[in-house]
Amino acid sequence: MFRNLKKLLIGRPLKNEELTGEKFNVLWGLPILSSDAISSVAYAGEEILWVLVPAIGLLAFKQMFYIALCIVGLLVILVFSYRQTIDSYPNGGGSYIVAKDNLGDNFGLTAGASLLIDYILTVAVSITAGTAAITSAIPSLIPYSVLISVAIVIFMTVGNLRGLKESSRIFGFPTYLFIISMISMILYGFFKVYILKIMPTTPVQVPAGTESITLLLLLRAFSSGCTALTGVEAVSNGIPNFREPAQKNAKITLILLATIVLFIFGGTSLLATAYHAVPTKDVTVISQIAKQVFGETFMYYAVQVTTMLILVMAANTAFSDLPLLLSIISRDKYLPRQFTKRGSRLSFTNGIMLLGTLAVILIIIFKGDTHSLMPLYAVGVFISFTLSQTGMFVRWIRLKSSGWKHKAVINGIGAIVTFVTVISIGATKFIHGAWIIVILIPTFVILMKLVRRHYKNIATELALTKERLAKANEAIEVKEFVIVPLESLNRASFKSLCYAKHLCDERRIVALHVTTDMEEAKKLQEKWKEYNISIKLVVKYSPYRDVINTLIKYVESQEHESKPGDIITVVISKFIVRHWWENIFHNQTGSFLRHELLKDRHIAVVTVPFILDK
Amino acid sequence: MFRNLKKLLIGRPLKNEELTGEKFNVLWGLPILSSDAISSVAYAGEEILWVLVPAIGLLAFKQMFYIALCIVGLLVILVFSYRQTIDSYPNGGGSYIVAKDNLGDNFGLTAGASLLIDYILTVAVSITAGTAAITSAIPSLIPYSVLISVAIVIFMTVGNLRGLKESSRIFGFPTYLFIISMISMILYGFFKVYILKIMPTTPVQVPAGTESITLLLLLRAFSSGCTALTGVEAVSNGIPNFREPAQKNAKITLILLATIVLFIFGGTSLLATAYHAVPTKDVTVISQIAKQVFGETFMYYAVQVTTMLILVMAANTAFSDLPLLLSIISRDKYLPRQFTKRGSRLSFTNGIMLLGTLAVILIIIFKGDTHSLMPLYAVGVFISFTLSQTGMFVRWIRLKSSGWKHKAVINGIGAIVTFVTVISIGATKFIHGAWIIVILIPTFVILMKLVRRHYKNIATELALTKERLAKANEAIEVKEFVIVPLESLNRASFKSLCYAKHLCDERRIVALHVTTDMEEAKKLQEKWKEYNISIKLVVKYSPYRDVINTLIKYVESQEHESKPGDIITVVISKFIVRHWWENIFHNQTGSFLRHELLKDRHIAVVTVPFILDK
């Protein structure tokens, strides 16, 4: 039944050989690889206003413009830096790889840990922001926002377990639809505001500020706005997905991506300023702008729906990239090896399940509120940016290939700028939640190093060398001694006795009965005689009703007589019931006993099944 | 660690021989066996008023008096009936036993199911009522009432797992303290009201009624008040706990119990009438009366605390009686046999855990509100009363011992009166929740019969007869064929190969490797040659990455060649890690494989442990 349900949800298994991806040109590579970056504009401007408006009131809108300029400037620097990464890592240069390659394992792991955390936050932030786009348009859904977000994440988890490939063209549409609806909104908005000079009849009441403009305040706003730049590195990760010339296509895509973000982010910032959009808990800033521009027309709803769709696509990027990253890290033995296994649909099942679960937990803890998740976000992204840029910088210094000085300067600037941003984000958001990330990243790094050590130790211990082989051939010897624990004499335990007889001489077999009631034991002994069973029956009384420990003590007492390396064999009979729930009617003594016995290396446990027909 | 925590919570193990109980005279038997019955007065009067006051306002208090009289009358009938049960069943005559003995298994099971449900409700009702006694006195605790109730139940569960015996004298004190504080309150109250004629300066505002007095209304009120009679049969269950002459002592106790209930229930009803106590969600009726009588003095708090204590004792009765009942029913094979096992402290661990868990669930579902639990309560008690009385009636008719006619009349009246009460309770409370019980009881009966059938079928199938023995000796034969699945060649898998060599001839052993990557398989084959291993290595390719099913298919293909009754042996090596959490670093392929293989009767599975030292 479980198997059928799985098949229905996940689909038929796929063969190893079916693992191939479609290759894209720029037209489809752009929307598919850049949904994460472009969708960030749906919340980045709002985050700036959340900092500025309560602090300085109307003045906020002027400052917002300058901050948006800084962020766009940062974007330009990142684009130039990442073009060089694309050149150097034609097979995909994620921060983990670049940092590990050029700065060593510790920095690689730091980048890896930062990315892991940020992918999870990408899902939580994107989905809650997507839900907010919908609840802004349909306020009656506000009470169900957590439920909606969780349902979407579950839906996406199942979808990705089916092996929804990012490489499907259909995933490009939402990005284009979003771009089109946003550009329409910006152009028509500009037309209304600057040409027709139509302003809202009932202007928004902007609360008076309580602070003055300080550098700290502007830094906080800048840090919040930096969330607009998350997802930029997806293009350099995704080079293998491009058609030849892959690197050239990737670079064109990167430029286009930057242009689009620049236009939409700049445009919505200007419109927010013109309309004095004030962030509130219930209506997003984009929704406020769209309503001012279009009124409650079809286009307003189109903006909201396409915002939702691109945010879901952005979350989906995390669903395809995080499990891949986990598998790369776990192939380096820094994470449990289960992450390297592909499921029946060729997707990395464990990574997908982990991401879905953690995102749901985050959404529930933060009550589905994008704004309260934000302080945790972007720190990780910028740490990985910094490490990746520093790695590239070191690479140029080391390789000294043609034009290395020029290239080192570009990546050096990238490294410095992103590092300054990390400090700015970490410091200004520290008490609001960034401290969690500051603790989590080194914790993850340490854990990953411990995992690696564990695997290394085990590999050393398990390794079969010629010397060990020779030694083993001498030492390992099965001691001719078999114990058959039994509760009563029935067909199941009789079958175990028969099996034991084939393992060794009858005189070396002991049937062991532990009792809490000497009357019952006597009955068993009589039955033993009646059926004329030749195997020796040993009865042990357990005053504390602890059957398992009494059995183990007996086995241990036998073990003391054995040489090191010998194996005593214990034969346990097991009822096999037809339905799993029938197990509640039977003591699981056999299973417990087996589990306890296996803790000792000298004992091999044989399970002889007895299947109940009816 | 888990074992130490268990020891700390539960205490050191006790020997079988330590299972003895103290015996009581009337002085201690009374409080210990009657806490359940006496504590009922803490909520029964209130329940009557919950029905009457909203319906008929001030008139309620007059009617309450008549209803209390009827209930007391019913109590007298029950006392006379149960005196006869005590005579007939000197070893304890619970309803399950009396009904099963005289009316057959089906009625016995119905009584059993009714009792099971009612014991669980006793815990939930008593503990929430006890909490209400405390929150009435300290209103600031009202928001935490669910938490308090749950904490008490958990505390009692742990206490009973330790083997707190009902037979400890200390359990008698709360009952006496409660009796003393209630009698003080009633006497002093009467003195104030009827002699000093002191009435409250600010009389309670009794809401005007909205209905007229109808028979249905009075029946509803009567049914609600019948909760006062729950727990009466505890005395007849507990005869073996009395000192000799046990039956005589039990009968005296029963009379005393009835007198006390009569006095307290009657007394509080009169005081409720005098003070016009109106039931509310936050303050219990007893608390209202006590405050009127004593003011906010020490005595007021004494009443509240002793009420709480006796209610906890009442719940504790269920904790010692239900697991005993479960063990009796499961000895008759109507319930999973785990309920017959005594834990390390000689208590019936499984029954206690079950009761604690279900009571907590009930309390949470009903938000810790005694009043909303009430419609479910008492139906079961009166069904078991009816069955027990009918059973006694049938017994007299059948045995025709001296004076049987006289005795049959008494039990006959008891049976009729309790039956009428069942109908009354069932009908008037049906839509408020009694329907749940009406569905649950037959469901439980059917389930218990299915459990019995399951055990019977298995016993038949497992039975070892001389014929079967002869046949088995011929048929069962271990096929000389051993399969050793392995993932790689290391010390652990090598140990398994060595073990296999001792099971049968080397030429009949196959080492089986399932791969998803033919490159890796080739490496293994080379290593195999390098180490010069003489056992045959079979490699199977799994295109769907489903190692387990590929292994099983291979084993099955071998099985087809075997004769029925033969056993193929599969040797699985198992890493034993030092800490349970280290298991997350290793595939549990071996465990899954073992589990799947054991579903087939022809395969015995040997687990060869390999313990990792570091």
Tab-separated table of N, CA, C and O in Angstrom, chain A residues 234-316:
chain	number	residue	atom	x	y	z
A	234	ALA	N	23.797	32.075	-9.223
A	234	ALA	CA	23.196	30.905	-9.868
A	234	ALA	C	23.676	30.736	-11.306
A	234	ALA	O	23.870	29.616	-11.789
A	235	VAL	N	23.886	31.858	-11.998
A	235	VAL	CA	24.290	31.774	-13.407
A	235	VAL	C	25.664	31.118	-13.533
A	235	VAL	O	25.871	30.250	-14.385
A	236	SER	N	26.598	31.500	-12.645
A	236	SER	CA	27.931	30.913	-12.759
A	236	SER	C	27.940	29.453	-12.322
A	236	SER	O	28.775	28.664	-12.756
A	237	ASN	N	26.983	29.060	-11.450
A	237	ASN	CA	26.849	27.641	-11.102
A	237	ASN	C	26.337	26.828	-12.275
A	237	ASN	O	26.581	25.641	-12.371
A	238	GLY	N	25.528	27.491	-13.112
A	238	GLY	CA	24.732	26.730	-14.077
A	238	GLY	C	25.342	26.655	-15.466
A	238	GLY	O	24.643	26.297	-16.419
A	239	ILE	N	26.622	26.968	-15.579
A	239	ILE	CA	27.231	26.975	-16.918
A	239	ILE	C	27.002	25.676	-17.701
A	239	ILE	O	26.685	25.716	-18.881
A	240	PRO	N	27.143	24.505	-17.046
A	240	PRO	CA	26.988	23.279	-17.835
A	240	PRO	C	25.607	23.155	-18.469
A	240	PRO	O	25.420	22.343	-19.375
A	241	ASN	N	24.636	23.951	-18.029
A	241	ASN	CA	23.302	23.846	-18.601
A	241	ASN	C	23.151	24.649	-19.892
A	241	ASN	O	22.114	24.586	-20.540
A	242	PHE	N	24.188	25.438	-20.239
A	242	PHE	CA	24.076	26.255	-21.447
A	242	PHE	C	24.541	25.493	-22.670
A	242	PHE	O	25.401	24.612	-22.595
A	243	ARG	N	23.967	25.869	-23.836
A	243	ARG	CA	24.466	25.352	-25.107
A	243	ARG	C	25.811	25.996	-25.408
A	243	ARG	O	26.120	27.067	-24.919
A	244	GLU	N	26.596	25.324	-26.232
A	244	GLU	CA	27.874	25.903	-26.664
A	244	GLU	C	27.616	27.144	-27.520
A	244	GLU	O	26.664	27.147	-28.314
A	245	PRO	N	28.375	28.200	-27.436
A	245	PRO	CA	29.481	28.405	-26.482
A	245	PRO	C	28.946	28.731	-25.092
A	245	PRO	O	28.419	29.846	-24.878
A	246	ALA	N	29.065	27.787	-24.174
A	246	ALA	CA	28.416	27.879	-22.872
A	246	ALA	C	28.892	29.088	-22.083
A	246	ALA	O	28.081	29.842	-21.521
A	247	GLN	N	30.200	29.299	-22.043
A	247	GLN	CA	30.702	30.384	-21.217
A	247	GLN	C	30.236	31.742	-21.728
A	247	GLN	O	29.851	32.610	-20.961
A	248	LYS	N	30.241	31.866	-23.052
A	248	LYS	CA	29.821	33.140	-23.638
A	248	LYS	C	28.341	33.378	-23.335
A	248	LYS	O	27.935	34.466	-22.908
A	249	ASN	N	27.537	32.330	-23.532
A	249	ASN	CA	26.103	32.448	-23.247
A	249	ASN	C	25.866	32.831	-21.786
A	249	ASN	O	25.001	33.656	-21.482
A	250	ALA	N	26.640	32.223	-20.902
A	250	ALA	CA	26.463	32.510	-19.475
A	250	ALA	C	26.781	33.974	-19.198
A	250	ALA	O	26.076	34.653	-18.432
A	251	LYS	N	27.823	34.476	-19.829
A	251	LYS	CA	28.206	35.865	-19.572
A	251	LYS	C	27.153	36.843	-20.093
A	251	LYS	O	26.830	37.831	-19.429
A	252	ILE	N	26.611	36.539	-21.278
A	252	ILE	CA	25.538	37.394	-21.804
A	252	ILE	C	24.356	37.374	-20.841
A	252	ILE	O	23.761	38.415	-20.517
A	253	THR	N	24.010	36.176	-20.380
A	253	THR	CA	22.886	36.029	-19.457
A	253	THR	C	23.097	36.874	-18.207
A	253	THR	O	22.178	37.540	-17.719
A	254	LEU	N	24.333	36.855	-17.695
A	254	LEU	CA	24.637	37.599	-16.475
A	254	LEU	C	24.397	39.101	-16.680
A	254	LEU	O	23.819	39.781	-15.814
A	255	ILE	N	24.838	39.608	-17.839
A	255	ILE	CA	24.648	41.034	-18.140
A	255	ILE	C	23.152	41.361	-18.231
A	255	ILE	O	22.668	42.344	-17.659
A	256	LEU	N	22.414	40.481	-18.927
A	256	LEU	CA	20.970	40.716	-19.072
A	256	LEU	C	20.286	40.716	-17.707
A	256	LEU	O	19.447	41.560	-17.411
A	257	LEU	N	20.669	39.740	-16.900
A	257	LEU	CA	20.105	39.635	-15.554
A	257	LEU	C	20.308	40.938	-14.787
A	257	LEU	O	19.371	41.484	-14.186
A	258	ALA	N	21.553	41.450	-14.832
A	258	ALA	CA	21.856	42.669	-14.087
A	258	ALA	C	21.013	43.829	-14.608
A	258	ALA	O	20.475	44.634	-13.827
A	259	THR	N	20.865	43.906	-15.933
A	259	THR	CA	20.083	44.998	-16.516
A	259	THR	C	18.632	44.937	-16.023
A	259	THR	O	18.036	45.955	-15.654
A	260	ILE	N	18.091	43.731	-16.019
A	260	ILE	CA	16.688	43.575	-15.603
A	260	ILE	C	16.523	43.951	-14.136
A	260	ILE	O	15.596	44.700	-13.773
A	261	VAL	N	17.414	43.436	-13.272
A	261	VAL	CA	17.307	43.761	-11.846
A	261	VAL	C	17.427	45.273	-11.661
A	261	VAL	O	16.641	45.895	-10.923
A	262	LEU	N	18.415	45.862	-12.345
A	262	LEU	CA	18.632	47.309	-12.252
A	262	LEU	C	17.343	48.059	-12.604
A	262	LEU	O	16.877	48.919	-11.847
A	263	PHE	N	16.733	47.695	-13.711
A	263	PHE	CA	15.557	48.418	-14.168
A	263	PHE	C	14.374	48.227	-13.209
A	263	PHE	O	13.735	49.191	-12.794
A	264	ILE	N	14.116	46.984	-12.845
A	264	ILE	CA	12.933	46.738	-12.003
A	264	ILE	C	13.151	47.297	-10.592
A	264	ILE	O	12.275	47.966	-10.035
A	265	PHE	N	14.322	47.057	-10.033
A	265	PHE	CA	14.576	47.527	-8.677
A	265	PHE	C	14.571	49.053	-8.631
A	265	PHE	O	13.919	49.664	-7.773
A	266	GLY	N	15.280	49.655	-9.609
A	266	GLY	CA	15.291	51.124	-9.678
A	266	GLY	C	13.892	51.664	-9.900
A	266	GLY	O	13.435	52.600	-9.212
A	267	GLY	N	13.175	51.082	-10.855
A	267	GLY	CA	11.841	51.575	-11.211
A	267	GLY	C	10.871	51.474	-10.044
A	267	GLY	O	10.157	52.451	-9.725
A	268	THR	N	10.842	50.320	-9.365
A	268	THR	CA	9.896	50.202	-8.248
A	268	THR	C	10.299	51.142	-7.116
A	268	THR	O	9.435	51.682	-6.428
A	269	SER	N	11.610	51.377	-6.931
A	269	SER	CA	12.039	52.307	-5.889
A	269	SER	C	11.502	53.706	-6.179
A	269	SER	O	10.996	54.398	-5.283
A	270	LEU	N	11.611	54.125	-7.429
A	270	LEU	CA	11.111	55.456	-7.800
A	270	LEU	C	9.601	55.549	-7.593
A	270	LEU	O	9.086	56.548	-7.070
A	271	LEU	N	8.885	54.498	-8.016
A	271	LEU	CA	7.426	54.524	-7.859
A	271	LEU	C	7.032	54.512	-6.379
A	271	LEU	O	6.083	55.181	-5.972
A	272	ALA	N	7.768	53.732	-5.568
A	272	ALA	CA	7.483	53.710	-4.133
A	272	ALA	C	7.642	55.110	-3.562
A	272	ALA	O	6.854	55.562	-2.711
A	273	THR	N	8.678	55.810	-4.039
A	273	THR	CA	8.906	57.188	-3.614
A	273	THR	C	7.752	58.087	-4.047
A	273	THR	O	7.201	58.867	-3.256
A	274	ALA	N	7.361	57.949	-5.314
A	274	ALA	CA	6.299	58.811	-5.842
A	274	ALA	C	4.991	58.596	-5.096
A	274	ALA	O	4.277	59.550	-4.763
A	275	TYR	N	4.671	57.332	-4.802
A	275	TYR	CA	3.384	57.026	-4.180
A	275	TYR	C	3.443	56.988	-2.658
A	275	TYR	O	2.443	56.707	-2.000
A	276	HIS	N	4.640	57.219	-2.111
A	276	HIS	CA	4.804	57.132	-0.663
A	276	HIS	C	4.272	55.816	-0.111
A	276	HIS	O	3.434	55.785	0.797
A	277	ALA	N	4.768	54.723	-0.653
A	277	ALA	CA	4.322	53.411	-0.173
A	277	ALA	C	4.894	53.169	1.228
A	277	ALA	O	6.084	53.360	1.454
A	278	VAL	N	4.029	52.809	2.143
A	278	VAL	CA	4.465	52.545	3.520
A	278	VAL	C	4.298	51.050	3.799
A	278	VAL	O	3.198	50.522	3.662
A	279	PRO	N	5.392	50.360	4.160
A	279	PRO	CA	5.254	48.914	4.396
A	279	PRO	C	4.332	48.625	5.579
A	279	PRO	O	4.422	49.294	6.609
A	280	THR	N	3.438	47.668	5.413
A	280	THR	CA	2.568	47.244	6.522
A	280	THR	C	2.620	45.732	6.607
A	280	THR	O	3.143	45.066	5.708
A	281	LYS	N	2.061	45.201	7.673
A	281	LYS	CA	2.084	43.748	7.865
A	281	LYS	C	1.247	43.014	6.822
A	281	LYS	O	1.532	41.883	6.471
A	282	ASP	N	0.180	43.667	6.351
A	282	ASP	CA	-0.795	42.939	5.543
A	282	ASP	C	-0.678	43.155	4.031
A	282	ASP	O	-1.097	42.299	3.259
A	283	VAL	N	-0.149	44.305	3.584
A	283	VAL	CA	-0.102	44.575	2.146
A	283	VAL	C	1.338	44.862	1.744
A	283	VAL	O	1.999	45.719	2.339
A	284	THR	N	1.832	44.172	0.739
A	284	THR	CA	3.219	44.390	0.314
A	284	THR	C	3.336	45.725	-0.408
A	284	THR	O	2.351	46.280	-0.911
A	285	VAL	N	4.569	46.250	-0.462
A	285	VAL	CA	4.818	47.519	-1.138
A	285	VAL	C	4.500	47.404	-2.628
A	285	VAL	O	3.877	48.287	-3.217
A	286	ILE	N	4.926	46.284	-3.248
A	286	ILE	CA	4.636	46.078	-4.676
A	286	ILE	C	3.132	46.127	-4.917
A	286	ILE	O	2.655	46.741	-5.878
A	287	SER	N	2.383	45.498	-4.019
A	287	SER	CA	0.932	45.491	-4.171
A	287	SER	C	0.376	46.909	-4.068
A	287	SER	O	-0.525	47.304	-4.827
A	288	GLN	N	0.920	47.710	-3.146
A	288	GLN	CA	0.458	49.100	-3.005
A	288	GLN	C	0.730	49.887	-4.289
A	288	GLN	O	-0.143	50.612	-4.780
A	289	ILE	N	1.953	49.711	-4.821
A	289	ILE	CA	2.293	50.438	-6.054
A	289	ILE	C	1.380	50.002	-7.188
A	289	ILE	O	0.800	50.826	-7.898
A	290	ALA	N	1.238	48.667	-7.342
A	290	ALA	CA	0.443	48.156	-8.457
A	290	ALA	C	-0.988	48.657	-8.374
A	290	ALA	O	-1.614	48.975	-9.388
A	291	LYS	N	-1.507	48.751	-7.157
A	291	LYS	CA	-2.894	49.213	-7.009
A	291	LYS	C	-3.001	50.688	-7.394
A	291	LYS	O	-3.981	51.105	-8.021
A	292	GLN	N	-1.991	51.485	-7.034
A	292	GLN	CA	-2.003	52.897	-7.404
A	292	GLN	C	-1.914	53.054	-8.913
A	292	GLN	O	-2.591	53.901	-9.508
A	293	VAL	N	-1.060	52.225	-9.536
A	293	VAL	CA	-0.849	52.374	-10.977
A	293	VAL	C	-2.058	51.883	-11.760
A	293	VAL	O	-2.583	52.583	-12.626
A	294	PHE	N	-2.519	50.657	-11.428
A	294	PHE	CA	-3.546	50.038	-12.268
A	294	PHE	C	-4.952	50.111	-11.686
A	294	PHE	O	-5.911	49.815	-12.385
A	295	GLY	N	-5.090	50.492	-10.423
A	295	GLY	CA	-6.401	50.332	-9.796
A	295	GLY	C	-6.691	48.848	-9.651
A	295	GLY	O	-5.827	48.010	-9.906
A	296	GLU	N	-7.932	48.473	-9.251
A	296	GLU	CA	-8.202	47.043	-9.084
A	296	GLU	C	-8.596	46.400	-10.403
A	296	GLU	O	-9.687	45.845	-10.532
A	297	THR	N	-7.705	46.483	-11.376
A	297	THR	CA	-7.988	45.917	-12.690
A	297	THR	C	-7.317	44.561	-12.837
A	297	THR	O	-6.644	44.080	-11.927
A	298	PHE	N	-7.489	43.977	-14.018
A	298	PHE	CA	-6.836	42.709	-14.315
A	298	PHE	C	-5.324	42.803	-14.118
A	298	PHE	O	-4.692	41.911	-13.563
A	299	MET	N	-4.729	43.944	-14.562
A	299	MET	CA	-3.281	44.079	-14.505
A	299	MET	C	-2.769	44.043	-13.062
A	299	MET	O	-1.690	43.520	-12.792
A	300	TYR	N	-3.567	44.596	-12.127
A	300	TYR	CA	-3.154	44.539	-10.719
A	300	TYR	C	-3.010	43.087	-10.268
A	300	TYR	O	-2.002	42.679	-9.686
A	301	TYR	N	-4.040	42.298	-10.571
A	301	TYR	CA	-3.978	40.896	-10.157
A	301	TYR	C	-2.877	40.142	-10.885
A	301	TYR	O	-2.236	39.254	-10.333
A	302	ALA	N	-2.635	40.542	-12.160
A	302	ALA	CA	-1.561	39.904	-12.922
A	302	ALA	C	-0.224	40.137	-12.234
A	302	ALA	O	0.595	39.214	-12.106
A	303	VAL	N	0.014	41.374	-11.758
A	303	VAL	CA	1.264	41.661	-11.053
A	303	VAL	C	1.392	40.756	-9.825
A	303	VAL	O	2.429	40.137	-9.583
A	304	GLN	N	0.309	40.631	-9.057
A	304	GLN	CA	0.379	39.834	-7.833
A	304	GLN	C	0.631	38.361	-8.137
A	304	GLN	O	1.463	37.722	-7.510
A	305	VAL	N	-0.088	37.842	-9.123
A	305	VAL	CA	0.047	36.421	-9.438
A	305	VAL	C	1.426	36.116	-10.015
A	305	VAL	O	2.072	35.128	-9.632
A	306	THR	N	1.922	36.985	-10.907
A	306	THR	CA	3.241	36.698	-11.483
A	306	THR	C	4.328	36.843	-10.416
A	306	THR	O	5.316	36.113	-10.428
A	307	THR	N	4.136	37.780	-9.463
A	307	THR	CA	5.088	37.895	-8.347
A	307	THR	C	5.152	36.582	-7.584
A	307	THR	O	6.221	36.036	-7.287
A	308	MET	N	3.959	36.060	-7.269
A	308	MET	CA	3.861	34.778	-6.581
A	308	MET	C	4.581	33.691	-7.377
A	308	MET	O	5.378	32.915	-6.835
A	309	LEU	N	4.321	33.625	-8.687
A	309	LEU	CA	4.888	32.546	-9.504
A	309	LEU	C	6.411	32.621	-9.553
A	309	LEU	O	7.098	31.611	-9.402
A	310	ILE	N	6.960	33.833	-9.734
A	310	ILE	CA	8.417	33.899	-9.843
A	310	ILE	C	9.055	33.557	-8.500
A	310	ILE	O	10.128	32.946	-8.447
A	311	LEU	N	8.379	33.908	-7.408
A	311	LEU	CA	8.942	33.571	-6.095
A	311	LEU	C	8.950	32.052	-5.890
A	311	LEU	O	9.886	31.496	-5.315
A	312	VAL	N	7.905	31.390	-6.363
A	312	VAL	CA	7.894	29.929	-6.273
A	312	VAL	C	9.040	29.348	-7.112
A	312	VAL	O	9.739	28.418	-6.685
A	313	MET	N	9.262	29.924	-8.290
A	313	MET	CA	10.384	29.465	-9.122
A	313	MET	C	11.710	29.675	-8.399
A	313	MET	O	12.614	28.842	-8.463
A	314	ALA	N	11.835	30.822	-7.714
A	314	ALA	CA	13.064	31.117	-6.977
A	314	ALA	C	13.292	30.051	-5.916
A	314	ALA	O	14.400	29.529	-5.755
A	315	ALA	N	12.227	29.696	-5.188
A	315	ALA	CA	12.349	28.648	-4.178
A	315	ALA	C	12.751	27.344	-4.840
A	315	ALA	O	13.539	26.559	-4.311
A	316	ASN	N	12.235	27.123	-6.040
A	316	ASN	CA	12.554	25.886	-6.730
A	316	ASN	C	14.034	25.799	-7.100
A	316	ASN	O	14.599	24.713	-7.157
